[in-house]
Coordinates of C-alpha atoms and ligand atoms in Angstrom, one line a residue:
M1 CA -110.4 -101.0 172.0
E2 CA -106.8 -100.5 171.0
Q3 CA -104.5 -98.5 173.3
V4 CA -103.6 -95.1 171.8
Q5 CA -100.0 -94.1 172.6
R6 CA -99.1 -90.5 173.2
I7 CA -95.9 -89.4 171.4
L8 CA -93.8 -86.3 171.1
M9 CA -92.0 -86.2 167.7
D10 CA -88.7 -84.4 167.1
V11 CA -88.0 -83.9 163.4
D12 CA -85.6 -82.3 160.9
T13 CA -88.2 -82.4 158.2
G14 CA -86.6 -83.9 155.3
V15 CA -88.2 -86.4 152.9
D16 CA -88.4 -89.4 155.3
D17 CA -89.4 -87.2 158.3
A18 CA -92.3 -86.0 156.2
L19 CA -93.2 -89.6 155.4
A20 CA -93.0 -90.3 159.1
I21 CA -95.2 -87.3 160.1
I22 CA -97.9 -88.4 157.5
F23 CA -97.8 -91.9 159.0
A24 CA -98.1 -90.7 162.6
V25 CA -101.0 -88.4 161.8
K26 CA -102.9 -91.2 160.0
S27 CA -102.2 -93.8 162.6
K28 CA -105.1 -94.6 164.8
K29 CA -102.8 -96.0 167.5
L30 CA -100.7 -92.8 167.9
H31 CA -101.6 -89.4 169.3
I32 CA -99.1 -86.6 168.7
E33 CA -98.9 -84.4 171.8
G34 CA -96.6 -82.1 170.0
M35 CA -93.6 -81.8 167.7
T36 CA -90.2 -80.1 168.0
T37 CA -87.9 -79.2 165.2
V38 CA -84.1 -79.3 164.8
F39 CA -81.5 -78.6 162.2
G40 CA -80.2 -81.5 160.2
N41 CA -81.6 -82.3 156.7
V42 CA -82.1 -78.5 156.5
D43 CA -81.7 -75.6 158.9
V44 CA -84.2 -75.4 161.7
K45 CA -86.3 -72.6 160.2
Q46 CA -86.8 -74.6 157.0
A47 CA -87.4 -77.8 159.1
T48 CA -90.1 -75.9 161.0
E49 CA -91.7 -74.5 157.9
N50 CA -91.7 -78.0 156.3
T51 CA -93.2 -79.5 159.4
L52 CA -96.1 -77.1 159.5
K53 CA -96.8 -77.5 155.8
V54 CA -96.6 -81.3 156.0
L55 CA -99.1 -81.1 158.9
D56 CA -101.5 -79.2 156.7
L57 CA -101.0 -81.9 154.1
A58 CA -101.7 -84.7 156.5
Q59 CA -104.7 -83.0 158.0
P60 CA -104.7 -84.1 161.6
Y61 CA -108.2 -83.8 163.2
Y62 CA -106.7 -82.6 166.5
K63 CA -104.3 -79.7 167.4
I64 CA -100.6 -80.4 167.3
P65 CA -98.3 -77.7 168.7
V66 CA -94.9 -77.3 167.0
A67 CA -92.0 -75.8 168.9
M68 CA -88.8 -74.7 167.1
G69 CA -85.5 -76.0 168.4
A70 CA -81.7 -76.0 167.9
D71 CA -80.2 -74.7 164.7
Y72 CA -76.7 -75.9 165.6
P73 CA -75.0 -78.9 167.3
L74 CA -74.1 -78.3 170.9
F75 CA -70.3 -77.8 170.4
R76 CA -69.5 -77.9 166.7
P77 CA -70.3 -76.2 163.4
R78 CA -73.3 -77.5 161.4
R79 CA -72.5 -79.6 158.4
E80 CA -73.9 -78.7 155.0
A81 CA -77.3 -80.2 154.2
V82 CA -77.4 -83.3 151.9
T83 CA -79.4 -81.8 149.0
A84 CA -78.9 -84.9 146.8
I85 CA -81.1 -86.9 149.2
H86 CA -83.5 -84.3 150.5
G87 CA -83.5 -81.6 147.8
I88 CA -82.8 -77.9 148.3
N89 CA -85.7 -77.3 150.7
G90 CA -85.7 -80.7 152.4
L91 CA -88.8 -81.8 150.5
A92 CA -87.2 -82.8 147.3
G93 CA -87.8 -79.3 146.0
Y94 CA -91.6 -79.7 146.2
E95 CA -93.4 -76.5 147.0
L96 CA -96.3 -77.2 149.4
P97 CA -98.8 -74.4 149.8
A98 CA -98.2 -71.6 152.3
T99 CA -99.5 -72.5 155.8
S100 CA -101.3 -70.4 158.4
R101 CA -99.9 -72.7 161.2
L102 CA -97.3 -71.0 163.4
P103 CA -94.7 -72.5 165.8
I104 CA -95.6 -71.9 169.5
D105 CA -93.8 -69.3 171.6
E106 CA -91.7 -71.8 173.6
S107 CA -88.4 -73.4 172.8
A108 CA -88.2 -77.1 171.8
A109 CA -86.3 -78.0 175.0
D110 CA -88.7 -76.1 177.3
F111 CA -91.6 -77.8 175.5
I112 CA -90.1 -81.2 175.9
V113 CA -89.5 -80.6 179.6
R114 CA -93.0 -79.4 180.1
V115 CA -94.8 -82.1 178.3
V116 CA -92.8 -84.9 179.8
N117 CA -93.6 -83.5 183.3
E118 CA -97.3 -83.2 182.4
R119 CA -97.4 -86.8 181.1
V120 CA -95.1 -88.7 183.5
N121 CA -94.8 -92.3 182.2
D122 CA -97.4 -91.6 179.6
L123 CA -95.4 -90.3 176.7
T124 CA -92.9 -91.7 174.2
L125 CA -90.4 -89.3 172.7
V126 CA -89.7 -90.2 169.0
F127 CA -86.6 -88.5 167.6
T128 CA -85.9 -88.8 163.9
G129 CA -83.1 -86.2 163.8
R130 CA -80.1 -85.0 165.8
L131 CA -80.6 -85.4 169.6
T132 CA -79.7 -81.8 170.3
N133 CA -83.1 -80.7 171.7
L134 CA -83.2 -83.6 174.0
A135 CA -79.7 -83.1 175.3
I136 CA -80.6 -79.5 176.1
A137 CA -83.9 -80.6 177.8
L138 CA -82.0 -83.1 179.9
A139 CA -79.5 -80.4 180.9
K140 CA -82.5 -78.2 182.0
D141 CA -84.2 -81.0 183.9
P142 CA -82.3 -84.3 184.2
S143 CA -85.3 -85.9 186.0
I144 CA -87.1 -86.3 182.7
A145 CA -84.9 -89.3 182.0
Q146 CA -86.9 -91.2 184.6
K147 CA -90.3 -90.0 183.4
T148 CA -90.4 -91.0 179.8
K149 CA -88.8 -93.2 177.2
L150 CA -87.2 -92.6 173.8
V151 CA -87.4 -94.2 170.4
L152 CA -84.8 -92.8 168.1
M153 CA -83.8 -93.2 164.5
G154 CA -80.0 -93.2 164.5
G155 CA -76.8 -95.2 164.7
A156 CA -75.4 -98.3 163.1
I157 CA -74.1 -101.3 165.1
K158 CA -73.2 -104.2 162.7
V159 CA -73.5 -102.3 159.4
P160 CA -71.5 -99.4 157.9
G161 CA -72.5 -95.8 158.5
N162 CA -74.1 -93.6 155.9
T163 CA -72.2 -90.4 156.6
T164 CA -68.8 -91.8 157.4
P165 CA -67.7 -95.5 157.2
V166 CA -68.9 -95.9 160.8
A167 CA -71.3 -93.1 161.6
E168 CA -75.0 -92.6 160.8
A169 CA -76.2 -89.1 160.0
N170 CA -78.4 -88.3 163.1
I171 CA -75.6 -89.3 165.5
H172 CA -72.8 -87.9 163.4
G173 CA -74.6 -84.5 163.2
D174 CA -74.3 -83.9 166.9
P175 CA -72.3 -86.7 168.7
E176 CA -71.9 -84.7 172.0
A177 CA -75.7 -84.5 172.2
A178 CA -76.1 -88.2 171.4
H179 CA -73.4 -89.0 174.1
R180 CA -75.4 -87.1 176.7
V181 CA -78.6 -88.7 175.8
F182 CA -77.2 -92.3 175.8
E183 CA -75.5 -91.7 179.2
S184 CA -78.6 -90.0 180.7
G185 CA -80.4 -93.2 181.9
I186 CA -83.4 -92.6 179.6
P187 CA -84.8 -95.9 178.3
I188 CA -83.8 -96.0 174.6
T189 CA -85.0 -98.1 171.7
M190 CA -82.6 -97.5 168.9
V191 CA -83.9 -97.9 165.4
G192 CA -80.7 -97.6 163.4
L193 CA -79.3 -98.5 160.0
D194 CA -79.2 -102.2 160.9
V195 CA -82.9 -102.3 160.4
T196 CA -83.8 -99.1 158.4
G197 CA -81.2 -100.2 155.8
K198 CA -83.6 -103.1 155.0
A199 CA -86.8 -101.0 154.9
K200 CA -86.6 -100.3 151.1
F201 CA -89.7 -98.7 149.6
S202 CA -89.6 -99.9 146.0
E203 CA -91.3 -99.0 142.8
T204 CA -93.8 -101.8 143.4
H205 CA -94.7 -100.3 146.8
F206 CA -95.0 -96.9 145.1
H207 CA -97.4 -98.2 142.5
Q208 CA -99.5 -99.9 145.2
L209 CA -99.6 -96.6 147.2
M210 CA -100.4 -94.4 144.1
T211 CA -103.2 -96.8 143.0
G212 CA -104.8 -96.7 146.4
I213 CA -104.9 -93.0 147.0
T214 CA -108.3 -91.6 146.3
D215 CA -109.1 -88.4 144.4
E216 CA -110.0 -86.6 147.6
Q217 CA -106.3 -86.9 148.5
A218 CA -105.0 -85.3 145.3
E219 CA -102.5 -83.0 147.2
L220 CA -101.1 -85.9 149.1
K221 CA -100.9 -88.0 146.0
A222 CA -99.0 -85.3 144.1
F223 CA -96.6 -84.8 147.0
M224 CA -95.9 -88.6 147.4
D225 CA -95.5 -88.9 143.6
H226 CA -92.9 -86.2 143.6
I227 CA -90.8 -87.2 146.6
F228 CA -90.7 -90.9 145.8
T229 CA -89.8 -90.2 142.1
F230 CA -87.1 -87.8 143.4
S231 CA -85.8 -90.5 145.9
F232 CA -85.8 -93.3 143.3
E233 CA -83.7 -91.1 140.9
A234 CA -81.3 -90.1 143.8
S235 CA -80.7 -93.7 144.9
D236 CA -80.3 -94.8 141.2
R237 CA -77.6 -92.2 140.7
L238 CA -75.7 -93.8 143.6
N239 CA -75.9 -97.1 141.6
E240 CA -78.0 -98.6 144.3
G241 CA -81.2 -99.2 142.4
K242 CA -84.5 -97.5 142.8
Y243 CA -85.8 -97.3 146.3
R244 CA -86.4 -95.0 149.2
L245 CA -85.1 -96.0 152.6
M246 CA -87.9 -95.5 155.2
H247 CA -85.6 -94.6 158.1
D248 CA -87.9 -92.3 160.0
P249 CA -91.2 -94.0 159.3
L250 CA -89.8 -97.2 160.7
A251 CA -89.1 -95.6 164.1
L252 CA -92.8 -94.5 164.3
A253 CA -94.0 -98.0 163.2
V254 CA -91.9 -99.6 166.0
V255 CA -93.6 -97.4 168.5
E256 CA -97.0 -98.6 167.2
D257 CA -96.0 -102.3 166.9
A258 CA -92.8 -103.5 168.6
S259 CA -93.2 -106.9 167.1
L260 CA -92.0 -105.6 163.7
V261 CA -88.5 -105.8 165.0
Q262 CA -86.2 -107.9 167.2
T263 CA -84.1 -106.1 169.6
E264 CA -80.9 -106.9 171.5
D265 CA -79.8 -105.0 174.7
Y266 CA -76.4 -103.4 174.4
Y267 CA -74.3 -100.7 176.0
V268 CA -73.9 -98.3 173.2
H269 CA -71.0 -95.9 173.4
I270 CA -71.0 -92.7 171.4
E271 CA -67.7 -91.8 169.9
T272 CA -67.2 -88.0 169.9
K273 CA -63.6 -87.7 168.7
G274 CA -61.8 -88.4 165.4
P275 CA -62.5 -87.2 161.9
L276 CA -63.6 -90.7 160.7
S277 CA -64.9 -92.2 164.0
S278 CA -66.9 -89.3 165.4
G279 CA -70.6 -90.3 165.7
A280 CA -69.9 -94.0 165.7
T281 CA -72.3 -96.1 167.9
L282 CA -69.9 -98.7 169.4
V283 CA -70.7 -101.9 171.3
D284 CA -67.9 -103.9 172.9
F285 CA -68.7 -107.4 171.5
R286 CA -65.5 -108.8 173.1
R287 CA -67.4 -109.2 176.4
P288 CA -70.9 -110.2 177.5
Q289 CA -73.2 -107.3 177.9
L290 CA -73.4 -107.0 181.7
R291 CA -75.3 -103.7 181.5
S292 CA -77.1 -101.9 178.7
N293 CA -78.4 -98.4 177.9
A294 CA -80.4 -99.3 174.8
S295 CA -82.6 -101.9 173.2
V296 CA -81.2 -102.0 169.7
C297 CA -83.3 -103.1 166.7
M298 CA -81.3 -105.7 164.9
Q299 CA -83.9 -107.6 162.7
V300 CA -87.0 -106.2 161.0
R301 CA -90.0 -107.8 159.2
A302 CA -89.4 -105.2 156.4
E303 CA -92.2 -106.2 154.0
D304 CA -94.8 -106.3 156.9
F305 CA -93.7 -102.8 157.9
L306 CA -93.9 -101.5 154.3
Q307 CA -97.4 -102.9 153.8
H308 CA -98.4 -101.5 157.2
Y309 CA -97.0 -98.1 156.1
I310 CA -99.0 -98.2 152.9
H311 CA -102.2 -99.3 154.6
T312 CA -101.9 -96.6 157.3
V313 CA -101.4 -93.8 154.7
L314 CA -104.4 -95.1 152.7
S315 CA -106.7 -95.5 155.7
Ligands
BDR1 C1 -81.4 -90.1 159.0 O1 -80.7 -89.0 158.5 C2 -81.6 -88.1 157.9 O2 -81.1 -87.7 156.6 C3 -82.9 -88.9 157.7 O3 -84.0 -88.0 157.8 C4 -82.9 -89.9 158.8 O4 -83.5 -89.4 160.0 C5 -80.9 -91.4 158.3 O5 -79.6 -91.6 158.6
CA2 CA1 -84.7 -87.3 159.9

């Protein structure tokens, strides 16, 4: 029997976080021990509401506690949400039905500390937003860095950023938090733009998905239809062609199946200063990497990943 991996997801539910949550719930190889929410694509209240509603949509057969987290970066103001990519409510303006699910009465950072200590070396943290909640958790209990591992969507090594010429959104949104996490000693797998920039869900993939969804999943179908159509129009407006980058789902898929990517071990420095350079994930390629703080995904079998995504959602 296949090994089921326990994960704790931290999300800023936006469009691709929603796609990642649906994938994780449907996956037979992942068990979500809990979810934490953070500001980013939207404010934390909206991210939490979106997360609870997307859970309703995905219909997990087990209980998933959701803990609300930070609404601001550690030391700087929050940037405006990018409504062109995620819509006014983070879900491309789609109104999911009201939910009876509620967040638990525990902060995201406290929840992370508790669950990591309950599941020592038996939990993977999967962060698909800013690293603020983890930085706070590490400040409360630095020992968690030795008791768990982290797979994060964020950063850009050999490709340009998507927020500034050199910075990716999740790192740029709270560079001080990212700096603390990368310097904490926690084992990191970084799923950044080097690979997520190649994970393009096209109209062909969309038709395959839509054709496969059964009538029993009418709500899921309507949601997918809306958010992919919105995403295709958004990318088309940017003169990039019609596709949706599957940033956050790829991070979850890498937890499930590390063979989808090739990694290289680097010491990743997080730049926290400078209007253009803040949030950059820098590797000093002038010298051999004598030490590392992250396994960085540099190559991806993109089509295999996209097919796996579709098959998991349809399963
Ligand atoms: C990341 O930023 C957010 O907009 C997405 O949800 C993803 O996590 C991509 O840079
Ligand atoms: Ca995200």
